[in-house]
XYZ file of C-alpha atoms in Angstrom:
733
model
C -16.081 42.463 20.045
C -15.999 40.368 16.920
C -14.640 36.825 17.157
C -11.526 36.323 15.041
C -11.126 33.321 12.786
C -7.821 31.483 12.791
C -6.704 29.721 9.616
C -5.422 26.227 10.391
C -5.612 22.607 9.234
C -7.704 19.512 9.900
C -6.396 17.123 12.602
C -7.192 13.949 10.636
C -5.777 12.539 7.355
C -2.662 13.489 5.407
C -4.542 15.863 3.125
C -4.429 18.321 6.053
C -7.309 20.262 4.554
C -7.398 23.989 5.276
C -10.097 25.193 7.624
C -10.927 28.227 9.815
C -11.629 28.061 13.552
C -13.838 30.722 15.088
C -14.637 30.841 18.863
C -18.363 31.299 19.401
C -19.813 33.833 21.905
C -21.820 31.152 23.624
C -18.853 28.846 23.936
C -17.319 26.204 21.687
C -15.909 26.878 18.264
C -17.132 26.849 14.679
C -15.257 25.080 11.868
C -15.580 26.651 8.387
C -13.992 25.996 5.023
C -10.874 27.701 3.685
C -11.141 28.221 -0.057
C -7.575 29.514 -0.314
C -5.879 26.173 0.490
C -5.151 24.341 -2.801
C -5.614 20.806 -1.513
C -9.246 20.952 -0.465
C -10.261 24.335 -1.942
C -12.961 24.818 0.640
C -14.235 21.208 0.745
C -14.329 19.319 4.072
C -15.419 15.779 4.825
C -17.668 14.953 7.735
C -14.737 14.236 10.043
C -13.205 17.661 9.298
C -16.524 19.490 9.732
C -17.098 17.873 13.158
C -13.494 18.002 14.360
C -14.290 20.636 16.980
C -16.615 18.223 18.796
C -13.555 16.481 20.315
C -12.422 19.800 21.868
C -15.302 19.562 24.304
C -14.329 18.785 27.908
C -17.277 16.363 27.946
C -15.500 13.914 25.632
C -11.808 14.452 26.355
C -9.314 14.209 29.209
C -8.879 17.291 31.377
C -6.919 16.063 34.412
C -4.103 13.555 34.949
C -5.059 10.084 36.142
C -3.041 7.599 38.187
C -3.823 4.022 39.025
C -4.670 3.351 42.674
C -6.104 0.030 43.813
C -6.748 -1.046 40.247
C -8.652 2.121 39.323
C -7.648 5.345 37.560
C -8.222 8.304 39.843
C -7.573 12.012 39.409
C -4.177 13.430 40.374
C -2.191 16.629 40.109
C 0.328 17.170 37.365
C 3.348 17.150 39.771
C 2.146 13.881 41.259
C 1.600 12.276 37.823
C 4.928 13.486 36.356
C 6.854 12.471 39.469
C 5.419 8.989 39.229
C 6.283 8.585 35.600
C 9.826 9.883 36.006
C 10.371 7.781 39.060
C 9.200 4.582 37.442
C 11.152 5.166 34.207
C 14.344 5.941 36.163
C 13.915 2.876 38.386
C 13.346 0.601 35.405
C 16.336 1.978 33.582
C 18.567 1.615 36.644
C 17.515 -1.965 37.332
C 17.256 -3.389 33.806
C 19.169 -0.980 31.598
C 18.017 1.770 29.207
C 16.555 -0.542 26.625
C 14.078 -1.847 29.252
C 12.239 1.498 28.673
C 10.311 1.843 25.473
C 8.730 4.822 23.682
C 5.854 4.528 21.205
C 4.722 7.562 19.258
C 2.079 8.468 16.658
C 1.673 9.681 13.137
C -0.655 12.376 14.356
C 1.992 14.142 16.462
C 3.267 17.445 15.014
C 6.790 17.594 13.645
C 7.893 19.404 16.778
C 6.465 16.758 19.086
C 7.780 13.835 16.950
C 11.233 15.484 16.962
C 11.229 16.091 20.702
C 10.002 12.565 21.425
C 12.813 11.004 19.425
C 15.373 13.240 21.089
C 13.898 12.453 24.554
C 14.202 8.676 23.916
C 17.791 8.862 22.814
C 19.202 11.702 24.907
C 17.215 11.463 28.187
C 16.363 7.761 28.362
C 19.285 6.489 26.273
C 16.992 3.826 24.802
C 16.982 2.368 21.336
C 13.437 1.071 21.863
C 11.387 3.735 20.020
C 9.015 3.419 17.101
C 5.610 4.694 16.138
C 2.266 3.682 14.596
C 3.302 5.223 11.297
C 5.248 2.010 10.759
C 1.780 0.524 10.090
C 1.008 3.236 7.485
C 3.381 3.615 4.542
C 6.689 2.069 5.594
C 6.658 -0.367 2.641
C 6.217 2.476 0.186
C 8.988 4.418 1.973
C 11.401 1.475 1.695
C 10.573 0.839 -1.992
C 10.834 4.539 -2.848
C 14.189 4.839 -1.157
C 15.468 1.806 -2.978
C 14.316 3.050 -6.381
C 14.785 6.825 -6.116
C 17.147 7.331 -3.190
C 14.464 9.332 -1.341
C 11.071 8.761 0.215
C 8.467 11.487 -0.054
C 4.854 10.322 -0.324
C 4.058 12.273 -3.448
C 6.959 13.678 -5.474
C 4.508 16.130 -7.106
C 1.549 18.196 -5.815
C -2.006 16.839 -6.049
C -2.793 19.597 -8.539
C -0.803 17.650 -11.169
C -3.212 14.720 -11.110
C -5.994 16.256 -13.264
C -3.388 17.154 -15.924
C -1.921 13.693 -16.450
C -3.243 11.141 -18.919
C -3.893 8.102 -16.734
C -3.710 7.185 -13.061
C -3.500 3.652 -11.700
C -4.775 3.796 -8.152
C -3.730 0.713 -6.209
C -5.406 -0.237 -2.919
C -6.936 3.101 -2.038
C -10.554 3.937 -1.331
C -9.949 7.638 -1.153
C -13.606 8.454 -1.716
C -14.033 7.334 1.924
C -10.554 7.805 3.415
C -9.829 11.309 2.104
C -13.020 12.481 0.293
C -11.874 16.014 -0.684
C -9.136 14.490 -2.819
C -11.643 12.749 -5.112
C -12.217 15.996 -7.035
C -8.672 15.747 -8.519
C -9.614 12.406 -10.052
C -12.997 13.625 -11.176
C -11.216 16.513 -12.888
C -8.741 14.016 -14.449
C -11.585 12.271 -16.173
C -13.293 15.557 -17.127
C -10.024 16.507 -18.863
C -10.012 13.319 -20.900
C -7.726 11.246 -18.682
C -8.547 7.813 -17.385
C -8.601 6.212 -13.886
C -7.808 2.568 -13.198
C -8.592 1.329 -9.698
C -7.080 -1.880 -8.284
C -9.040 -3.166 -5.286
C -10.655 -6.482 -4.270
C -13.833 -4.521 -3.511
C -15.932 -2.379 -5.826
C -15.613 0.580 -3.475
C -17.030 4.112 -3.885
C -13.678 4.969 -5.486
C -13.757 1.974 -7.865
C -17.224 3.033 -9.008
C -15.617 6.218 -10.337
C -13.061 4.322 -12.400
C -12.868 3.754 -16.152
C -11.487 0.298 -15.359
C -11.673 -1.688 -12.102
C -9.303 -4.590 -11.525
C -10.418 -6.788 -8.649
C -7.450 -9.034 -7.657
C -7.486 -11.612 -4.900
C -6.116 -9.944 -1.697
C -2.341 -10.350 -1.455
C -1.753 -10.680 -5.183
C -0.980 -7.082 -6.136
C 2.707 -8.065 -6.720
C 1.802 -10.617 -9.383
C -0.566 -8.092 -10.990
C 2.101 -5.457 -11.333
C 4.518 -8.009 -12.748
C 1.924 -9.224 -15.235
C 1.351 -5.691 -16.488
C 5.076 -5.129 -16.866
C 5.324 -8.409 -18.817
C 2.731 -7.161 -21.222
C 4.480 -3.789 -21.566
C 7.626 -5.626 -22.613
C 5.796 -8.097 -24.878
C 3.870 -5.366 -26.652
C 6.988 -3.173 -27.187
C 5.749 -0.348 -24.960
C 8.985 0.231 -23.006
C 10.779 3.590 -23.205
C 14.248 2.315 -24.135
C 15.913 5.742 -24.318
C 14.678 6.667 -20.806
C 15.716 3.268 -19.397
C 19.169 3.662 -20.922
C 19.726 7.232 -19.729
C 17.988 7.407 -16.371
C 17.913 3.927 -14.807
C 19.970 0.903 -13.788
C 19.039 -2.733 -13.171
C 16.624 -3.143 -16.063
C 17.883 -6.453 -17.360
C 17.300 -8.281 -14.082
C 13.885 -6.636 -13.508
C 12.750 -7.458 -17.060
C 13.800 -11.110 -16.672
C 11.839 -11.346 -13.439
C 8.749 -9.834 -15.017
C 8.882 -12.073 -18.078
C 8.362 -15.095 -15.818
C 4.902 -13.724 -15.060
C 3.001 -14.302 -18.293
C -0.637 -13.119 -18.463
C -2.395 -16.466 -18.084
C -0.281 -17.303 -15.030
C -1.091 -13.912 -13.505
C -4.802 -14.440 -14.208
C -4.708 -17.733 -12.270
C -2.996 -16.053 -9.293
C -5.007 -12.813 -9.188
C -8.330 -13.689 -10.760
C -8.040 -10.677 -13.072
C -8.886 -11.783 -16.683
C -6.152 -11.401 -19.310
C -8.246 -8.961 -21.508
C -8.513 -6.565 -18.557
C -4.733 -6.815 -18.031
C -4.208 -5.883 -21.653
C -6.716 -2.995 -21.409
C -4.941 -1.643 -18.344
C -1.617 -1.631 -20.207
C -3.188 0.145 -23.174
C -4.786 2.836 -20.987
C -1.601 3.400 -19.030
C 0.881 3.482 -21.953
C -0.998 5.419 -24.657
C -1.046 8.878 -22.997
C 2.109 10.977 -22.905
C 2.011 11.114 -19.115
C 0.764 8.722 -16.414
C 1.011 7.965 -12.721
C 0.774 5.080 -10.310
C -0.438 5.833 -6.744
C -0.437 3.199 -4.014
C -1.971 3.125 -0.589
C -2.370 0.588 2.190
C -3.789 -2.187 -0.016
C -0.469 -3.247 -1.613
C 1.674 -1.817 1.194
C 0.223 -3.588 4.256
C 1.568 -6.967 3.164
C 4.476 -9.189 4.196
C 5.835 -8.491 0.732
C 4.723 -4.832 0.577
C 8.164 -3.430 -0.260
C 8.535 -5.769 -3.245
C 4.939 -5.048 -4.292
C 5.447 -1.321 -4.363
C 8.782 -1.900 -6.083
C 6.984 -3.791 -8.912
C 4.624 -0.868 -9.440
C 7.632 1.518 -9.510
C 9.278 -0.786 -12.102
C 6.187 -0.338 -14.289
C 6.655 3.435 -14.068
C 10.365 3.274 -14.846
C 9.979 0.851 -17.776
C 7.521 3.239 -19.461
C 9.458 6.381 -18.641
C 6.825 7.575 -16.149
C 8.981 8.800 -13.237
C 10.876 12.054 -12.937
C 8.995 13.585 -15.816
C 6.297 16.314 -15.728
C 2.840 15.085 -14.764
C 4.159 11.517 -14.363
C 5.548 9.313 -11.579
C 5.017 7.015 -8.707
C 3.471 8.281 -5.484
C 2.098 7.010 -2.206
C -1.072 8.327 -0.555
C 0.019 8.765 3.056
C -2.756 7.995 5.569
C -2.184 9.713 8.977
C -2.227 13.423 9.385
C 1.532 13.714 9.906
C 2.525 10.257 8.679
C 5.116 11.914 6.395
C 6.686 14.320 8.870
C 6.317 11.925 11.800
C 8.872 9.527 10.357
C 11.250 12.174 9.023
C 12.351 13.586 12.349
C 13.198 10.768 14.748
C 10.269 8.602 15.862
C 11.250 5.647 13.728
C 13.537 3.028 15.272
C 16.260 3.553 12.661
C 16.072 7.252 11.830
C 17.323 10.621 13.061
C 15.906 14.024 12.153
C 16.025 15.061 8.524
C 15.456 11.444 7.432
C 19.041 10.624 8.406
C 19.924 7.011 9.151
C 20.779 6.200 12.758
C 23.581 3.879 11.787
C 25.339 6.496 9.611
C 28.328 7.917 11.523
C 28.102 11.265 9.706
C 24.401 11.602 10.566
C 25.130 10.755 14.166
C 27.843 13.423 14.329
C 25.606 16.061 12.794
C 22.564 15.488 15.047
C 24.686 14.932 18.133
C 26.287 18.295 17.412
C 22.906 19.990 17.340
C 21.892 18.221 20.527
C 25.177 18.946 22.284
C 25.918 15.297 23.137
C 28.620 12.799 22.260
C 27.692 10.864 19.059
C 28.772 7.634 20.792
C 26.113 8.216 23.475
C 23.318 7.859 20.938
C 21.828 4.306 20.946
C 21.685 2.305 17.736
C 18.537 1.220 15.838
C 15.846 -0.503 17.826
C 12.866 -2.694 17.163
C 10.143 -1.889 14.682
C 6.622 -1.074 15.933
C 5.122 -4.564 16.117
C 8.338 -6.100 17.399
C 8.538 -3.452 20.080
C 4.905 -4.037 21.146
C 5.530 -7.797 21.119
C 8.490 -7.333 23.477
C 6.458 -5.528 26.119
C 6.550 -7.237 29.474
C 9.710 -9.084 28.432
C 12.826 -7.129 27.531
C 10.832 -3.920 27.622
C 9.429 -3.403 31.089
C 8.082 0.188 30.972
C 6.559 2.182 28.128
C 5.872 5.866 27.472
C 3.207 6.131 24.746
C 1.992 9.290 22.973
C -0.804 9.636 20.457
C -1.485 5.957 19.595
C -4.070 3.309 20.408
C -2.453 -0.093 19.669
C -5.131 -1.979 21.607
C -7.314 -1.321 18.584
C -4.864 -0.563 15.752
C -2.119 -3.185 16.125
C -2.235 -6.552 14.316
C -2.977 -9.563 16.495
C -4.498 -7.002 18.878
C -5.573 -9.349 21.638
C -1.974 -10.458 22.044
C -0.746 -6.848 22.043
C -3.341 -5.981 24.716
C -1.949 -8.791 26.811
C 1.571 -7.482 26.298
C 0.512 -3.979 27.424
C -1.178 -5.420 30.531
C 2.048 -7.340 31.350
C 4.185 -4.222 31.595
C 5.626 -3.169 34.897
C 4.644 0.406 34.078
C 2.664 2.140 31.284
C 2.279 5.913 30.843
C 0.044 7.360 28.149
C -0.324 10.943 26.968
C -3.488 11.483 24.900
C -6.382 13.704 24.192
C -9.023 11.103 25.113
C -9.188 8.019 27.344
C -8.529 5.554 24.575
C -8.679 1.797 25.042
C -4.911 1.808 25.496
C -4.996 4.677 27.975
C -7.479 2.715 30.059
C -4.727 0.171 30.737
C -2.180 2.767 31.872
C -0.669 3.382 35.297
C -0.621 7.162 34.542
C -2.602 9.055 31.911
C -1.736 12.686 30.994
C -4.267 14.940 29.292
C -2.581 16.861 26.447
C -3.560 19.576 23.993
C -4.861 18.898 20.504
C -4.713 20.507 17.076
C -6.777 23.711 17.696
C -5.201 24.315 21.092
C -1.563 24.335 20.017
C 0.770 25.700 17.320
C 2.923 23.314 15.364
C 3.757 22.016 11.905
C 2.749 18.954 9.995
C 3.871 17.576 6.622
C 1.125 16.550 4.198
C 1.095 13.634 1.742
C 2.550 16.045 -0.832
C 5.613 16.785 1.249
C 4.149 20.227 1.960
C 5.130 21.499 5.438
C 2.153 23.326 6.960
C 1.557 25.509 9.985
C -1.303 24.580 12.340
C -2.094 27.604 14.514
C -3.437 27.754 18.019
C -7.021 29.012 17.783
C -8.426 28.422 21.308
C -7.108 27.905 24.779
C -7.106 24.375 26.151
C -9.233 23.521 29.191
C -7.617 24.282 32.550
C -5.266 21.466 33.578
C -4.364 20.388 30.061
C -0.797 20.821 28.843
C 1.075 20.070 25.623
C 3.238 17.045 24.871
C 6.211 19.429 24.691
C 5.495 20.448 28.265
C 5.307 16.757 29.284
C 8.739 16.030 27.741
C 10.225 19.212 29.239
C 9.037 18.251 32.724
C 10.022 14.621 32.492
C 13.502 15.539 31.102
C 14.092 17.873 34.008
C 13.049 15.210 36.575
C 15.363 12.752 34.831
C 18.362 15.060 35.110
C 18.361 16.858 31.732
C 17.562 20.480 32.489
C 18.087 21.965 29.023
C 17.209 21.036 25.516
C 13.466 20.454 25.763
C 11.738 23.784 25.317
C 7.973 24.111 25.432
C 7.713 26.750 22.698
C 6.970 24.949 19.422
C 8.688 27.563 17.277
C 11.875 27.184 19.298
C 11.698 23.423 18.858
C 11.107 23.923 15.126
C 14.201 26.061 14.959
C 16.287 23.231 16.388
C 14.608 20.705 14.075
C 15.695 22.912 11.155
C 19.246 22.785 12.193
C 19.106 19.089 12.834
C 17.606 18.402 9.417
C 20.029 20.735 7.552
C 21.868 18.810 4.872
C 19.719 15.732 5.306
C 17.353 14.194 2.751
C 14.383 15.914 4.435
C 16.003 19.316 4.706
C 13.746 21.843 6.483
C 16.451 24.372 7.233
C 15.064 27.026 4.878
C 11.555 26.801 6.238
C 10.289 29.221 8.935
C 6.944 29.708 10.660
C 6.709 33.065 8.916
C 7.127 31.418 5.505
C 4.640 28.755 6.284
C 2.061 31.417 7.271
C 2.668 33.609 4.231
C 3.146 30.906 1.577
C 0.424 28.401 2.550
C 3.072 25.824 3.209
C 6.526 24.988 1.774
C 7.565 21.737 0.047
C 10.753 20.001 1.357
C 13.607 19.756 0.642
C 14.066 23.413 1.308
C 17.648 24.251 2.357
C 18.567 27.484 3.973
C 21.047 28.275 1.150
C 19.850 30.890 -1.446
C 17.971 29.622 -4.472
C 20.185 28.814 -7.356
C 22.647 26.726 -5.383
C 20.410 23.683 -5.680
C 18.027 22.266 -8.334
C 14.979 23.762 -6.698
C 12.379 22.040 -8.861
C 13.644 18.599 -9.651
C 17.199 18.179 -8.473
C 18.576 15.900 -5.843
C 17.763 16.781 -2.240
C 19.443 20.017 -1.294
C 22.126 20.285 1.333
C 23.960 17.011 0.552
C 27.239 18.901 0.393
C 27.410 18.659 4.181
C 28.097 14.940 3.895
C 30.722 14.927 6.624
C 27.868 15.406 9.091
C 29.320 18.480 10.764
C 26.833 21.082 11.969
C 26.850 24.062 9.600
C 28.371 27.157 11.204
C 25.502 29.452 10.319
C 24.307 30.747 13.704
C 20.613 31.275 14.281
C 18.555 30.459 11.234
C 15.962 33.033 10.075
C 12.711 32.248 11.832
C 14.137 30.528 14.854
C 12.332 31.529 17.997
C 15.277 33.770 18.897
C 14.980 35.584 15.613
C 11.394 34.920 14.680
C 10.737 38.537 13.733
C 13.884 38.862 11.577
C 13.532 39.750 7.930
C 13.844 37.098 5.286
C 17.209 36.682 3.595
C 17.416 38.565 0.288
C 16.894 35.259 -1.615
C 15.269 32.181 -0.210
C 14.948 28.667 -1.531
C 11.463 28.246 -2.953
C 10.984 24.682 -1.774
C 10.659 21.636 -4.037
C 7.126 20.804 -5.137
C 8.374 18.380 -7.855
C 11.153 15.987 -7.296
C 13.456 14.107 -9.715
C 12.806 16.082 -12.901
C 16.573 16.367 -13.605
C 17.998 13.473 -11.581
C 17.033 11.025 -8.897
C 18.419 11.281 -5.362
C 20.860 8.375 -5.868
C 24.641 8.781 -5.999
C 24.662 8.597 -9.816
C 21.309 10.309 -10.302
C 19.706 7.210 -11.825
C 16.622 5.370 -10.603
C 17.041 1.728 -9.657
C 14.972 -1.128 -10.967
C 14.637 -3.871 -8.350
C 14.083 -7.413 -9.609
C 11.156 -8.978 -7.687
C 8.992 -12.091 -8.109
C 5.558 -13.052 -6.890
C 5.279 -15.005 -3.689
C 2.288 -16.146 -1.699
C 0.954 -14.260 1.342
C 2.218 -15.438 4.703
C -1.086 -17.184 5.312
C -2.975 -18.766 2.478
C -6.517 -20.252 2.846
C -6.852 -23.956 3.617
C -9.568 -26.376 4.603
C -9.907 -24.969 8.110
C -9.658 -21.302 7.135
C -10.990 -21.225 3.520
C -11.482 -17.466 3.044
C -9.434 -14.337 3.004
C -10.061 -11.313 5.285
C -9.074 -7.821 4.256
C -9.542 -4.688 6.382
C -9.927 -0.965 5.856
C -11.743 2.190 6.812
C -15.162 3.773 6.385
C -15.897 7.383 5.630
C -17.275 8.411 8.993
C -14.545 6.950 11.191
C -10.786 7.445 11.417
C -8.029 5.006 12.339
C -8.701 3.385 15.761
C -11.732 5.610 16.194
C -10.515 6.938 19.543
C -11.640 10.456 18.570
C -14.269 9.973 15.900
C -16.255 7.443 18.000
C -16.879 10.335 20.387
C -18.694 12.429 17.731
C -22.468 11.807 17.635
C -22.879 12.656 13.933
C -20.143 10.269 12.923
C -21.386 7.487 15.126
C -24.831 7.856 13.650
C -23.348 7.368 10.175
C -21.133 4.437 11.195
C -22.285 3.039 14.558
C -20.235 -0.162 14.586
C -18.319 -2.902 12.876
C -19.669 -5.185 10.196
C -18.623 -8.141 8.050
C -19.015 -7.500 4.293
C -19.494 -10.661 2.270
C -20.732 -11.663 -1.182
C -24.281 -13.043 -1.683
C -22.949 -16.433 -2.837
C -20.900 -16.814 0.330
C -23.885 -15.650 2.410
C -26.084 -18.265 0.786
C -23.535 -21.001 1.438
C -23.407 -19.977 5.119
C -27.169 -19.514 5.404
C -26.613 -15.921 6.531
C -29.050 -13.023 6.067
C -28.247 -9.357 6.099
C -27.712 -8.232 9.710
C -27.104 -11.696 11.125
C -24.253 -11.837 13.629
C -21.217 -13.493 12.040
C -18.131 -14.808 13.735
C -14.930 -14.332 11.747
C -12.245 -16.666 13.059
C -8.534 -16.679 12.322
C -5.560 -18.479 13.929
C -5.243 -15.504 16.305
C -8.797 -14.993 17.528
C -12.475 -14.415 16.900
C -14.442 -11.270 16.043
C -18.251 -10.951 15.860
C -20.201 -8.361 13.839
C -23.331 -8.162 11.771
C -23.371 -9.329 8.141
C -23.454 -6.757 5.306
C -24.227 -8.662 2.087
C -23.124 -6.979 -1.132
C -21.996 -8.004 -4.590
C -19.212 -5.387 -4.509
C -16.798 -7.862 -2.906
C -15.201 -11.089 -4.205
C -16.924 -14.323 -3.150
C -13.639 -15.603 -1.654
C -13.052 -12.526 0.488
C -14.662 -10.853 3.552
C -14.059 -7.268 4.651
C -14.090 -5.656 8.107
C -13.445 -2.045 9.085
C -10.884 -1.686 11.936
C -12.177 1.295 13.915
C -13.782 -0.503 16.877
C -12.687 -2.318 20.019
C -14.455 -5.139 21.753
C -15.868 -8.265 20.102
C -15.984 -6.587 16.677
C -12.287 -5.687 16.696
C -10.979 -6.620 13.254
C -7.332 -6.511 14.329
C -7.923 -9.385 16.714
C -7.748 -11.451 13.501
C -4.980 -9.788 11.472
C -1.617 -11.402 10.852
C 1.566 -9.808 12.254
C 3.812 -11.456 9.610
C 6.342 -8.759 8.741
C 7.797 -7.489 5.519
C 11.523 -8.275 5.768
C 12.547 -4.776 4.710
C 9.908 -2.362 5.981
C 8.767 -4.475 9.023
C 5.156 -3.742 7.912
C 2.589 -6.305 9.233
C 0.316 -8.101 6.796
C -2.931 -6.322 7.723
C -4.506 -6.714 4.319
C -4.651 -10.516 3.995
C -5.133 -13.443 6.383
C -6.920 -16.786 6.273
C -10.315 -16.971 8.097
C -13.521 -18.906 8.352
C -16.939 -17.387 8.897
C -19.723 -18.804 10.967
C -23.284 -17.661 11.676
C -23.740 -16.930 15.396
C -27.192 -18.158 16.636
C -29.292 -15.269 17.913
C -30.027 -15.606 21.626
């Protein structure tokens, strides 16, 4: 019998590249390209090509583990689940519901993220839930919401990029972090457009640029303000657009005019002629875009920094127009959907706010609980991790590895060790799982069906292609079993399509409205862009209007019965007319009450930790092409490890000469939080005042031992991208 291929999507970054999975007769599976998916068009990076390696029982968890006598030993599922439920219940009874924390991940499917948020608030009654996506694009989300009234990573599809006139790419090395996307920028240049890359390093992406601006880490805010100053001074603002589609311009303009070019050059190190050239390249074409990533966002002023880049778009009339706008390149596979449906400390499904009474009534109605029973907003991710062992005594963690990924990681590791009880559900025995009292082996991408939402806001269907190993269950099964043991017998189904049906009802009328999306539509249409309300097309502005469904502002659950595509009616025919989804936002109006975008007046300020005599250099961190996030999965793939076997310290030849360091010498990088050691990699592609470390590895080369947890006051994003360090040569033994 022929083996059948299953079309699905990659488990890694937010491109969610299309791929096919085919079981092999001799065992294992084969990953092949899918040319029909418009984002990658058949291309896969090395991580995607080798994704099936992590399905092997040889590298992943296949049985529950419990801690006995200081060691993790194998246990049955009933024993492991009983222990978790018992310890969570005992902690809640003794110390109150907020003594139990929940920490999720941006790789969880929409169904799992939704169920996890519901479990925290309905079963545990705790406000203490957040997820590692807080470390991804929370600053861009906060700035986008302030400016546009809505946060969706890209308000347009990637296919628009080659057709615009200029793109400013700020703090993204997408040639290594999401390689299949580079073709859109190559096509942009082939079509006569230009690419400006802003990065302290001359990365593989910067090498593709028409203009590379290399600012000092932590000065992106000043750079954006300096560009806006020049736009005003050179008479390049779009006054008609500003007058008709925005508010707040006078204050934002005054703030920008305090950042004259020579002042900005002193702050950033970017010469004035390059600032002027960037303004010319951005303003001369009819259409242009600004795209940001973690560089400007992972700062203690990340929200203001992104806001300044949005101001540049608004002042030049480059938002809410065809082939123009501001967008954020989401990092994690479901970083977009993961925050839309309830994992964040302050949000309910559908991107509703937890402190909004109407939102609480609506979601509580779907859940069948009293709105007053829902807890209020809790701590953000770093603040929650920092509270472990104190106010928070027990933690349920799914799909995250903060021992490697959190800032000030040695301190967070200590906090995790200080817990009364830690339970982890994961695919592999990560560094965080190794500290747990109970570890549960759960299914992964090719072994389960579920939805994710890509960086474009395109909701996608991942399909189950292979059976998991015996003894491995899904996260939905875990939550179902724990809920039952904790006294909630209903409301936590294990069928992902049934969960998605409830998610659709919970999101209906919210900013991220999924109510018109079904599994059948996702399969037949190669994904659907939200917002996509259940109402027929024509009742909303489907390709540019405000988010659909806002008419249900009173928060009451719509009386519509089962939605088409719910598990109960999965085989039902489509309605005669369906909403097509919203690939392009804001073309007619922004998602604010008056339909206008908001300028936000911002001013440059220093990073939380500037260099001094003791710590004279700046550290910035990032990724390499062969590894992903904390490396918990990719470090288990031989091909990827061969390409990127371990951490390193990238430094300029002038700095190396001053230190007396040769290529490959062990270097100690020291900050106020700790010390990391890794071999030197000497290159002239980095600034002499800056060193770079990738953050994928644990142990003595753990970059996040050094990073600064100083938080953005709005987004609560830590300042991963800039901290003061010194570098020392370690004598070889």
